[in-house]
Coordinates of C-alpha atoms and ligand atoms in Angstrom, one line a residue:
M1010 CA 5.3 133.2 -133.2
V1011 CA 1.0 134.2 -132.6
K1012 CA 0.0 133.5 -136.4
I1013 CA -3.4 134.5 -137.9
C1014 CA -4.9 133.1 -140.6
C1015 CA -8.6 135.1 -142.0
I1016 CA -10.8 133.8 -143.4
G1017 CA -12.0 136.2 -146.6
A1018 CA -10.1 138.6 -148.2
G1019 CA -12.8 140.8 -148.4
Y1020 CA -13.5 145.2 -147.8
V1021 CA -13.6 143.5 -143.4
G1022 CA -10.7 141.5 -143.6
G1023 CA -8.5 142.2 -146.5
P1024 CA -7.8 146.8 -144.5
T1025 CA -8.3 144.8 -140.8
M1026 CA -5.2 142.4 -141.1
A1027 CA -3.6 144.8 -142.4
V1028 CA -4.0 146.7 -139.6
I1029 CA -3.1 144.3 -137.3
A1030 CA -0.3 142.9 -139.0
L1031 CA 0.7 146.8 -139.1
N1032 CA 0.8 147.5 -135.3
C1033 CA 1.6 144.0 -134.4
P1034 CA 4.8 143.4 -135.8
S1035 CA 5.6 140.2 -134.2
I1036 CA 2.2 138.4 -135.5
E1037 CA 2.1 136.1 -138.9
V1038 CA -0.7 137.2 -140.9
A1039 CA -1.7 135.3 -143.3
V1040 CA -5.3 136.4 -145.0
V1041 CA -6.6 133.5 -147.5
D1042 CA -9.6 133.6 -150.0
I1043 CA -11.0 131.3 -152.2
S1044 CA -11.6 134.2 -155.2
V1045 CA -7.9 133.0 -157.2
S1046 CA -8.7 136.7 -158.8
R1047 CA -8.6 138.7 -155.3
I1048 CA -6.1 137.5 -153.8
S1049 CA -3.8 138.4 -156.9
A1050 CA -5.4 141.1 -156.5
W1051 CA -4.2 141.9 -152.6
N1052 CA -0.8 140.4 -153.8
G1053 CA 0.2 143.1 -156.7
D1054 CA 0.0 147.1 -157.8
Q1055 CA -4.7 147.4 -157.7
L1056 CA -5.5 146.3 -154.6
P1057 CA -9.4 144.9 -155.1
I1058 CA -11.1 147.2 -152.8
Y1059 CA -10.7 152.1 -152.7
E1060 CA -10.3 152.9 -150.0
P1061 CA -8.3 155.9 -148.3
G1062 CA -4.8 155.5 -146.9
L1063 CA -5.3 151.8 -147.6
D1064 CA -2.1 150.8 -150.0
E1065 CA 0.5 152.4 -148.0
V1066 CA -0.5 149.7 -145.2
V1067 CA -0.2 146.8 -147.0
K1068 CA 2.8 148.0 -149.0
Q1069 CA 4.8 148.7 -145.2
C1070 CA 4.2 144.7 -144.3
R1071 CA 3.4 142.7 -147.6
G1072 CA 5.6 139.4 -147.2
K1073 CA 6.8 141.3 -144.1
N1074 CA 3.8 138.8 -141.5
L1075 CA 1.5 139.7 -143.8
F1076 CA 0.8 137.6 -146.7
F1077 CA -2.1 136.3 -149.2
S1078 CA -3.1 132.9 -149.9
T1079 CA -5.3 130.8 -151.8
D1080 CA -4.0 128.3 -149.3
V1081 CA -6.8 128.4 -147.0
E1082 CA -6.0 125.0 -146.1
K1083 CA -2.4 125.1 -144.7
H1084 CA -2.7 128.8 -143.1
V1085 CA -6.4 127.6 -141.3
S1086 CA -4.0 123.8 -139.6
E1087 CA -1.0 126.6 -139.3
A1088 CA -2.3 129.9 -137.6
D1089 CA -3.7 129.4 -133.6
I1090 CA -6.1 133.0 -134.4
I1091 CA -8.4 131.7 -137.5
F1092 CA -10.6 135.0 -138.0
V1093 CA -13.4 133.9 -140.1
S1094 CA -14.3 137.3 -142.4
V1095 CA -16.9 135.7 -145.2
N1096 CA -19.8 137.4 -146.7
T1097 CA -22.8 136.6 -144.9
P1098 CA -25.7 137.9 -147.0
T1099 CA -29.6 138.8 -146.8
K1100 CA -31.4 134.5 -148.5
T1101 CA -32.6 134.8 -151.0
R1102 CA -34.8 131.8 -151.0
G1103 CA -35.3 129.1 -149.4
L1104 CA -36.6 129.5 -146.0
G1105 CA -36.4 133.9 -144.4
A1106 CA -35.8 134.4 -147.7
G1107 CA -35.8 137.8 -147.9
K1108 CA -34.5 138.8 -144.1
A1109 CA -32.1 135.5 -142.9
A1110 CA -28.4 135.5 -142.9
D1111 CA -27.6 133.4 -145.5
L1112 CA -24.7 131.6 -143.3
T1113 CA -23.7 129.4 -146.2
Y1114 CA -20.0 130.7 -146.7
W1115 CA -19.9 130.9 -143.0
E1116 CA -21.1 127.0 -142.2
S1117 CA -18.3 126.3 -145.5
A1118 CA -15.4 127.8 -143.3
A1119 CA -16.4 126.4 -140.3
R1120 CA -16.6 122.9 -141.6
M1121 CA -13.6 123.4 -143.3
I1122 CA -11.6 124.5 -139.6
A1123 CA -12.7 120.8 -138.8
D1124 CA -11.5 119.1 -140.8
V1125 CA -7.5 120.7 -141.5
S1126 CA -7.2 121.7 -138.1
K1127 CA -4.4 119.4 -135.6
S1128 CA -4.0 121.3 -133.5
N1129 CA -6.1 123.6 -130.5
K1130 CA -8.2 126.3 -131.7
I1131 CA -9.5 130.3 -131.2
V1132 CA -12.0 131.1 -134.0
V1133 CA -13.0 134.3 -134.1
E1134 CA -16.3 135.3 -135.9
K1135 CA -15.5 138.7 -137.6
S1136 CA -18.5 138.3 -139.8
T1137 CA -21.8 139.4 -139.1
V1138 CA -23.8 137.4 -137.9
P1139 CA -27.5 137.5 -136.3
V1140 CA -27.4 135.9 -132.6
K1141 CA -26.3 132.3 -131.0
T1142 CA -24.7 131.6 -134.8
A1143 CA -21.7 130.3 -131.6
E1144 CA -23.7 128.2 -130.5
A1145 CA -24.4 126.4 -134.1
I1146 CA -20.0 127.5 -135.3
E1147 CA -18.7 125.5 -132.0
R1148 CA -21.5 122.1 -132.5
I1149 CA -20.0 121.7 -136.0
L1150 CA -16.1 122.2 -134.1
R1151 CA -17.0 119.9 -131.4
H1152 CA -19.1 117.6 -133.4
N1153 CA -16.2 116.9 -135.9
S1154 CA -12.9 118.1 -132.6
K1155 CA -11.6 114.8 -133.3
G1156 CA -10.1 116.2 -129.8
I1157 CA -8.9 119.1 -130.5
K1158 CA -10.4 122.6 -128.7
Y1159 CA -11.9 125.1 -130.2
Q1160 CA -12.9 128.0 -128.3
I1161 CA -15.7 130.5 -130.2
L1162 CA -14.9 134.5 -130.1
S1163 CA -17.3 136.9 -132.1
N1164 CA -15.3 140.0 -132.5
P1165 CA -18.1 142.5 -134.3
E1166 CA -16.5 144.6 -136.9
F1167 CA -17.2 148.5 -136.9
L1168 CA -15.4 150.4 -140.0
A1169 CA -17.0 152.4 -141.1
E1170 CA -15.5 152.0 -146.1
G1171 CA -14.2 155.3 -147.6
T1172 CA -12.2 155.7 -143.9
A1173 CA -11.5 151.7 -143.7
I1174 CA -8.3 152.5 -142.1
Q1175 CA -8.3 156.0 -139.4
N1176 CA -11.8 153.2 -137.9
L1177 CA -9.2 150.6 -137.3
F1178 CA -6.5 153.1 -136.3
N1179 CA -8.2 155.3 -133.6
P1180 CA -11.3 152.5 -132.7
D1181 CA -14.1 154.4 -131.0
R1182 CA -14.3 150.4 -129.2
V1183 CA -12.9 147.2 -130.1
L1184 CA -15.8 144.1 -128.6
I1185 CA -15.1 140.7 -127.4
G1186 CA -18.2 138.6 -126.8
G1187 CA -17.1 135.1 -125.2
R1188 CA -17.9 131.8 -123.1
E1189 CA -17.8 133.1 -119.7
T1190 CA -15.4 129.8 -118.2
P1191 CA -12.6 129.4 -118.0
D1192 CA -11.1 128.2 -121.0
G1193 CA -13.6 130.7 -122.4
L1194 CA -11.8 134.0 -121.0
K1195 CA -8.8 132.2 -121.3
A1196 CA -9.2 133.7 -125.6
I1197 CA -10.8 136.4 -124.7
Q1198 CA -7.5 137.9 -123.0
V1199 CA -5.2 136.0 -126.1
L1200 CA -7.4 138.2 -128.8
K1201 CA -7.5 141.9 -125.7
D1202 CA -3.5 141.1 -125.8
V1203 CA -3.2 142.2 -129.9
Y1204 CA -5.3 144.2 -130.0
A1205 CA -3.6 146.3 -126.8
H1206 CA -0.8 146.6 -128.8
W1207 CA -3.1 149.3 -130.1
V1208 CA -6.1 150.0 -129.3
P1209 CA -6.2 151.9 -125.0
E1210 CA -6.9 148.7 -123.1
D1211 CA -10.5 151.1 -121.9
R1212 CA -11.3 150.8 -125.3
I1213 CA -11.2 146.9 -125.0
I1214 CA -15.1 145.9 -124.8
T1215 CA -15.8 142.7 -122.7
T1216 CA -18.7 140.7 -122.9
N1217 CA -20.3 137.1 -123.0
L1218 CA -20.4 136.0 -126.8
W1219 CA -24.5 136.9 -127.1
S1220 CA -23.7 140.3 -126.4
A1221 CA -21.0 141.2 -128.2
E1222 CA -23.1 139.1 -131.2
L1223 CA -25.8 141.2 -130.9
S1224 CA -24.4 145.1 -130.5
K1225 CA -23.3 145.0 -133.3
L1226 CA -26.6 144.8 -135.1
A1227 CA -28.1 147.4 -132.1
A1228 CA -25.3 149.2 -133.2
N1229 CA -26.1 149.0 -137.6
A1230 CA -30.0 149.4 -136.4
F1231 CA -29.4 152.2 -133.9
L1232 CA -26.8 154.1 -137.4
A1233 CA -29.8 153.4 -139.4
Q1234 CA -33.0 154.9 -137.5
R1235 CA -30.9 157.9 -137.2
I1236 CA -31.1 158.4 -140.9
S1237 CA -34.6 157.2 -141.3
S1238 CA -35.7 159.5 -139.2
V1239 CA -34.4 163.2 -140.3
N1240 CA -34.5 161.8 -143.7
A1241 CA -38.5 161.4 -142.8
M1242 CA -38.4 164.8 -141.6
S1243 CA -36.9 166.1 -145.2
A1244 CA -40.4 165.0 -145.9
L1245 CA -41.9 167.0 -144.0
C1246 CA -39.1 169.9 -144.8
E1247 CA -39.9 170.0 -148.2
A1248 CA -43.5 169.8 -147.0
T1249 CA -43.4 172.7 -144.5
G1250 CA -40.8 175.5 -146.2
A1251 CA -38.1 174.4 -143.9
D1252 CA -34.3 174.0 -144.0
V1253 CA -33.9 170.1 -143.1
S1254 CA -30.2 170.6 -142.7
Q1255 CA -30.9 173.6 -140.1
V1256 CA -33.4 171.2 -138.6
S1257 CA -29.9 168.7 -137.8
H1258 CA -28.4 171.1 -137.0
A1259 CA -30.7 172.3 -134.1
V1260 CA -31.4 168.5 -133.1
G1261 CA -27.7 167.9 -133.1
K1262 CA -27.0 170.6 -130.8
D1263 CA -28.6 169.3 -128.0
S1264 CA -25.7 167.1 -126.4
R1265 CA -27.6 163.3 -126.1
I1266 CA -28.6 163.5 -129.9
G1267 CA -25.9 165.0 -130.9
P1268 CA -24.2 166.4 -134.3
K1269 CA -23.4 162.8 -137.0
F1270 CA -25.1 161.2 -138.9
L1271 CA -28.1 163.0 -139.5
N1272 CA -27.4 163.9 -143.2
A1273 CA -30.7 163.6 -145.0
S1274 CA -30.5 162.1 -147.3
V1275 CA -31.6 160.1 -150.7
G1276 CA -31.5 157.1 -148.0
F1277 CA -28.6 154.9 -147.2
G1278 CA -27.2 152.2 -149.0
G1279 CA -23.7 150.0 -148.5
S1280 CA -23.3 145.8 -147.9
C1281 CA -24.6 146.2 -144.2
F1282 CA -27.4 148.6 -142.8
Q1283 CA -30.4 146.6 -144.8
K1284 CA -29.0 142.9 -144.2
D1285 CA -28.2 143.7 -140.9
I1286 CA -31.7 145.3 -139.4
L1287 CA -32.8 142.8 -142.1
N1288 CA -31.5 139.9 -139.6
L1289 CA -32.7 141.7 -136.4
V1290 CA -36.3 141.3 -137.7
Y1291 CA -36.4 138.3 -138.5
V1292 CA -34.1 136.8 -135.0
C1293 CA -37.3 139.1 -133.5
E1294 CA -39.8 137.2 -135.4
C1295 CA -38.3 133.9 -134.8
N1296 CA -38.1 135.2 -130.6
G1297 CA -41.7 135.9 -131.0
L1298 CA -41.2 140.0 -130.5
L1299 CA -44.1 141.1 -133.7
E1300 CA -43.7 145.2 -132.1
V1301 CA -40.3 145.1 -131.8
A1302 CA -39.4 143.9 -135.7
T1303 CA -42.3 146.2 -136.8
Y1304 CA -40.1 148.9 -135.3
W1305 CA -37.0 148.0 -137.3
K1306 CA -39.0 147.0 -140.3
Q1307 CA -40.2 150.0 -140.7
V1308 CA -36.8 151.5 -140.9
I1309 CA -36.2 149.9 -143.8
K1310 CA -39.7 151.2 -145.5
V1311 CA -38.6 154.7 -145.3
N1312 CA -35.1 154.1 -146.1
D1313 CA -36.5 152.5 -150.0
Y1314 CA -40.0 155.8 -149.5
Q1315 CA -37.5 158.3 -150.1
K1316 CA -35.7 156.8 -152.3
N1317 CA -39.3 155.9 -154.7
R1318 CA -39.5 159.7 -153.4
F1319 CA -36.6 161.3 -154.8
V1320 CA -37.6 159.4 -158.3
N1321 CA -41.1 160.8 -158.2
R1322 CA -39.9 164.4 -158.1
I1323 CA -37.6 164.3 -160.5
V1324 CA -40.1 162.2 -162.2
S1325 CA -42.8 165.0 -161.2
S1326 CA -40.6 168.2 -162.0
M1327 CA -39.6 167.5 -165.3
F1328 CA -43.8 167.9 -166.6
N1329 CA -44.7 164.0 -165.5
T1330 CA -42.1 161.9 -168.4
V1331 CA -38.2 161.6 -168.5
S1332 CA -39.1 159.1 -171.1
G1333 CA -36.4 159.2 -174.1
K1334 CA -34.2 162.4 -172.2
K1335 CA -31.2 162.1 -170.9
I1336 CA -30.7 162.6 -166.9
A1337 CA -26.8 162.5 -165.7
I1338 CA -25.7 160.2 -162.5
L1339 CA -23.3 161.9 -160.5
G1340 CA -22.0 159.8 -158.2
F1341 CA -22.9 155.9 -158.3
A1342 CA -21.2 153.8 -155.5
F1343 CA -23.4 153.9 -151.7
K1344 CA -21.3 157.0 -150.5
K1345 CA -17.9 158.6 -151.5
D1346 CA -14.1 157.8 -150.9
T1347 CA -15.4 154.0 -152.2
G1348 CA -16.2 152.5 -155.0
D1349 CA -18.1 149.6 -153.9
T1350 CA -21.8 149.8 -155.1
R1351 CA -23.5 147.3 -152.3
E1352 CA -27.7 147.6 -151.8
T1353 CA -26.2 152.0 -153.5
P1354 CA -29.2 154.0 -153.3
A1355 CA -28.7 154.9 -157.5
I1356 CA -29.8 151.5 -158.1
D1357 CA -33.1 151.9 -157.2
V1358 CA -33.2 155.3 -158.5
C1359 CA -31.7 154.7 -161.9
K1360 CA -33.9 151.2 -162.3
G1361 CA -36.7 153.7 -160.9
L1362 CA -35.9 156.1 -164.0
M1363 CA -35.6 153.9 -166.8
G1364 CA -38.2 152.2 -165.2
D1365 CA -40.1 155.7 -167.1
K1366 CA -37.0 155.5 -169.5
A1367 CA -35.1 158.0 -168.9
R1368 CA -31.7 158.1 -171.2
L1369 CA -28.9 157.7 -168.0
S1370 CA -25.5 158.9 -168.6
I1371 CA -23.4 157.2 -165.2
Y1372 CA -20.7 158.2 -164.1
D1373 CA -18.8 157.8 -161.0
P1374 CA -14.2 158.1 -160.0
Q1375 CA -13.8 154.9 -159.2
V1376 CA -16.5 152.4 -159.9
T1377 CA -16.5 150.7 -163.4
E1378 CA -18.3 150.4 -166.2
D1379 CA -19.0 146.5 -165.7
Q1380 CA -20.1 146.8 -162.0
I1381 CA -22.5 149.7 -162.7
Q1382 CA -24.0 147.7 -165.7
R1383 CA -23.9 144.3 -163.8
D1384 CA -26.0 146.2 -160.8
L1385 CA -28.4 147.8 -163.2
T1386 CA -28.7 144.0 -164.5
M1387 CA -29.2 142.0 -160.8
N1388 CA -31.6 140.8 -158.8
K1389 CA -32.4 142.8 -156.0
F1390 CA -29.9 141.5 -153.5
D1391 CA -27.6 139.9 -154.9
W1392 CA -26.0 142.3 -154.2
D1393 CA -24.1 141.4 -151.3
H1394 CA -22.5 138.3 -153.0
P1395 CA -19.2 139.0 -154.5
I1396 CA -18.5 140.5 -157.9
H1397 CA -16.9 137.1 -158.9
L1398 CA -19.1 135.0 -157.0
Q1399 CA -21.4 136.0 -159.7
P1400 CA -22.4 135.4 -163.2
A1401 CA -21.5 137.6 -165.5
S1402 CA -24.8 139.3 -166.8
P1403 CA -25.9 138.6 -170.2
T1404 CA -26.3 141.9 -172.0
S1405 CA -25.5 145.6 -171.3
V1406 CA -28.4 148.2 -170.3
K1407 CA -29.3 149.9 -173.3
Q1408 CA -30.4 152.4 -171.6
V1409 CA -27.5 152.8 -169.9
S1410 CA -24.6 155.4 -170.5
V1411 CA -21.5 155.3 -169.0
A1412 CA -19.0 158.7 -169.0
W1413 CA -15.2 159.5 -168.0
D1414 CA -16.2 162.9 -166.5
A1415 CA -18.3 165.0 -165.2
Y1416 CA -19.0 166.7 -168.4
A1417 CA -19.5 164.3 -170.8
A1418 CA -22.4 163.0 -168.3
T1419 CA -23.9 166.4 -168.7
K1420 CA -23.6 166.9 -171.7
D1421 CA -27.0 167.6 -173.6
A1422 CA -29.0 166.1 -170.5
H1423 CA -32.0 167.0 -169.0
A1424 CA -31.1 167.1 -165.2
L1425 CA -28.0 165.7 -163.3
C1426 CA -28.9 164.4 -159.8
I1427 CA -26.1 164.0 -157.1
L1428 CA -26.7 160.3 -155.5
T1429 CA -22.3 160.3 -153.6
E1430 CA -21.6 163.3 -151.7
W1431 CA -17.3 162.8 -154.1
D1432 CA -16.2 165.9 -153.3
E1433 CA -15.1 166.5 -156.7
F1434 CA -18.4 167.1 -157.5
K1435 CA -19.0 170.4 -155.5
T1436 CA -16.2 171.9 -157.2
L1437 CA -17.2 171.9 -161.0
D1438 CA -17.5 174.3 -163.4
Y1439 CA -21.7 174.8 -163.5
Q1440 CA -22.0 177.3 -165.5
R1441 CA -19.7 175.2 -167.6
I1442 CA -22.3 172.3 -167.7
F1443 CA -26.1 174.2 -168.0
D1444 CA -24.4 175.5 -170.8
N1445 CA -23.9 172.4 -172.5
M1446 CA -27.3 171.4 -170.5
Q1447 CA -30.6 171.3 -172.7
K1448 CA -32.9 173.7 -171.4
P1449 CA -34.7 174.0 -168.5
A1450 CA -32.0 172.4 -166.6
F1451 CA -32.7 171.0 -163.4
V1452 CA -30.2 169.2 -160.9
F1453 CA -31.6 167.3 -158.7
D1454 CA -29.6 167.4 -155.3
G1455 CA -28.8 163.8 -153.3
R1456 CA -26.8 164.3 -151.4
N1457 CA -27.1 168.2 -150.3
I1458 CA -24.0 168.9 -150.4
M1459 CA -24.4 172.4 -153.3
N1460 CA -25.1 175.4 -153.4
V1461 CA -28.3 175.3 -154.0
E1462 CA -28.4 179.6 -154.8
M1463 CA -25.7 179.9 -156.8
L1464 CA -27.3 176.8 -159.5
R1465 CA -30.3 179.2 -159.2
E1466 CA -27.7 182.2 -160.1
I1467 CA -26.3 180.4 -162.3
G1468 CA -30.2 179.5 -163.6
F1469 CA -30.6 175.2 -163.0
I1470 CA -34.1 174.0 -161.7
V1471 CA -32.5 172.8 -157.8
Y1472 CA -34.2 169.9 -156.2
S1473 CA -32.2 169.5 -152.9
I1474 CA -34.2 167.3 -150.7
G1475 CA -35.0 168.3 -147.2
K1476 CA -34.6 172.3 -148.6
P1477 CA -37.9 174.8 -149.0
L1478 CA -39.1 173.5 -153.0
D1479 CA -37.4 175.9 -155.8
P1480 CA -40.9 178.2 -157.1
W1481 CA -41.0 176.0 -159.7
L1482 CA -41.6 172.8 -157.8
K1483 CA -43.9 173.7 -155.5
N1484 CA -46.2 174.3 -159.3
M1485 CA -45.8 170.9 -159.4
P1486 CA -48.1 167.3 -159.4
A1487 CA -47.5 166.8 -154.6
V1488 CA -45.0 164.0 -155.1
A1489 CA -45.2 161.4 -151.7
Ligands
NAD958 P1 -17.1 140.6 -149.3 O1 -18.3 139.8 -149.3 O2 -16.3 141.5 -149.6 O3 -15.9 139.1 -148.4 C1 -16.2 138.2 -147.7 C2 -14.6 136.9 -148.6 O4 -15.4 136.0 -148.0 C3 -15.4 137.4 -149.7 O5 -13.4 137.6 -151.2 C4 -15.6 135.5 -150.6 O6 -14.6 135.0 -151.9 C5 -15.2 135.0 -149.6 N1 -15.2 134.0 -149.0 C6 -16.3 133.2 -148.8 N2 -16.7 132.1 -148.5 C7 -15.4 131.4 -148.6 C8 -14.5 130.2 -148.0 N3 -15.5 129.1 -147.7 N4 -13.5 130.3 -147.7 C9 -12.4 131.4 -148.2 N5 -13.2 132.9 -148.8 C10 -14.3 132.3 -148.9 O7 -18.0 140.9 -147.3 P2 -17.4 141.7 -146.6 O8 -17.2 142.8 -146.8 O9 -15.8 142.4 -145.9 O10 -18.0 142.1 -145.0 C11 -17.2 140.3 -144.7 C12 -18.5 140.0 -143.3 O11 -18.5 141.5 -142.5 C13 -20.0 140.3 -143.4 O12 -20.7 139.7 -142.4 C14 -19.8 141.9 -143.3 O13 -21.3 142.3 -143.0 C15 -19.0 141.9 -141.9 N6 -19.1 144.0 -142.6 C16 -19.1 144.2 -143.5 C17 -18.6 145.6 -143.0 C18 -18.1 146.9 -144.4 O14 -17.9 147.6 -144.2 N7 -18.7 146.0 -145.8 C19 -18.6 145.9 -141.6 C20 -18.9 144.9 -140.4 C21 -19.1 144.7 -140.8
UDX959 C1 -21.6 151.4 -141.4 C2 -21.4 152.0 -140.3 O1 -20.5 153.1 -140.2 C3 -20.5 150.7 -139.9 O2 -20.1 151.0 -137.8 C4 -20.6 148.5 -139.5 O3 -19.4 148.6 -139.4 C5 -21.0 148.6 -141.6 O4 -22.0 150.0 -141.7 P1 -20.7 151.6 -144.4 O5 -22.4 150.6 -144.5 O6 -19.1 150.9 -144.4 O7 -21.0 151.4 -142.1 O8 -20.4 153.1 -144.0 P2 -21.8 154.4 -142.6 O9 -20.4 155.1 -143.3 O10 -22.3 153.8 -141.9 O11 -23.2 154.9 -144.3 C6 -23.7 153.8 -144.8 C7 -24.6 153.8 -145.8 O12 -25.8 155.5 -145.2 C8 -24.3 156.0 -146.8 O13 -25.3 155.3 -147.5 C9 -24.2 156.6 -146.4 O14 -24.9 157.9 -147.7 C10 -25.5 157.5 -146.1 N1 -25.5 158.2 -144.6 C11 -24.6 158.1 -143.3 C12 -26.6 159.0 -145.1 O15 -27.7 158.6 -145.3 N2 -26.9 160.2 -143.9 C13 -25.4 160.5 -143.1 O16 -26.3 160.5 -141.9 C14 -25.4 159.3 -142.5

């Protein structure tokens, strides 16, 4: 029986291994982590992450051929294939701080593999890493090898949160990079055979190691670039009276461009896009490609601009001050169908409003109060470090309260802001909400999910990103 061990039981390691276990009953899969609380949650009724469809998959194979454990060394030493799916956040200190990937967790996993291994291993990079990381990992393993042979593969993960299970069952492609040597090709084939249990062969792409590593950074950079492009257009739409949804639709009808990933928003969030672009920028700079680095940096600058623009729009619309005013925040996760808040635009928007002394009442169906309070007291770039590795927040933020539903959040508020596109926000009783709010009552839709006409008929003053401006907003100072 082939044995797989995955180091890192996070958003990628957990779901990915559960899907492998379900599709490959002949393979034993152990997912290990240094976090005792995470592993207990994986073994309990309340899984540590919210992901549609995940519960069913885990329940079908947990205890049969899928195991979650903190006994990292035992499972690593027994495994034939070791996936490393630890976090690779942006470095906060030292050389490359604010840009380069922090490979501390990766390096410690590699050193532990070298320490405990007693048989040949295939080590698979699942984490997103800078190009040439495999070379560094190879050096660590080979210098400590005690005669054991290691093959390093790069097998980046392309799942998106909220649709992870669907993406894993039916991936656009599986990418496997390896050394172009006989042993390297053999290792590639072993991993291909695992995926071939459920992924059609023509969707399994094999490349050299560096192409696989770079393709992951490139894919995320391209995706984020589309969002920044449409968000840049949204500012121009507001200035000219065009409607960004109509523009996206018309542009996306071109089969060379395609309709997906063209939704204007308050900005992209999530643990990957910003981190991976910064990482790409750093790799470009290290290779002396300054123009290329500047090109990609702009994607992040436009994203920051979009978040600032949203805050400025709120403040300028509300008579240039939100001091002491209650503002309801609907949605805190970085997208719907996840409880993940890493680099969610809601953090920047909330901090911007708090800077102007607003009182916030926040509701999100999947994010806990503790998480929200931590996020609003934490430094930028610490977001991508797992919560269980963070010290508890020293004090809760007085300006912020967390509500149990959208009606409680909006009661007596001057404005409501939609920051996550949760489906339930589309069907709220907006007449009831309007009746319980201060007047004039504002809606700032950062996700373009609302029917603007319907809200205006009720009496709201409505701002929706990239849409023709409400007459009220047109008379307010321009927003840059
Ligand atoms: P995560 O923070 O949710 O999980 C990482 C886990 O690794 C944590 O539970 C941590 O405790 C554990 N860990 C760290 N060092 C360890 C060690 N030495 N031994 C054992 N466990 C250790 O991170 P994630 O979101 O799952 O991301 C993992 C990697 O996958 C990152 O490189 C990320 O860029 C990449 N990725 C993430 C996504 C996503 O949607 N989240 C998608 C594609 C790729
Ligand atoms: C992303 C990539 O899609 C995935 O392939 C990779 O493996 C990890 O990074 P994820 O961050 O989980 O996945 O979610 P994604 O759906 O890409 O959304 C990222 C952010 O962009 C979210 O904040 C989302 O709301 C925003 N977004 C997405 C837009 O603002 N507009 C869009 O049209 C699409």
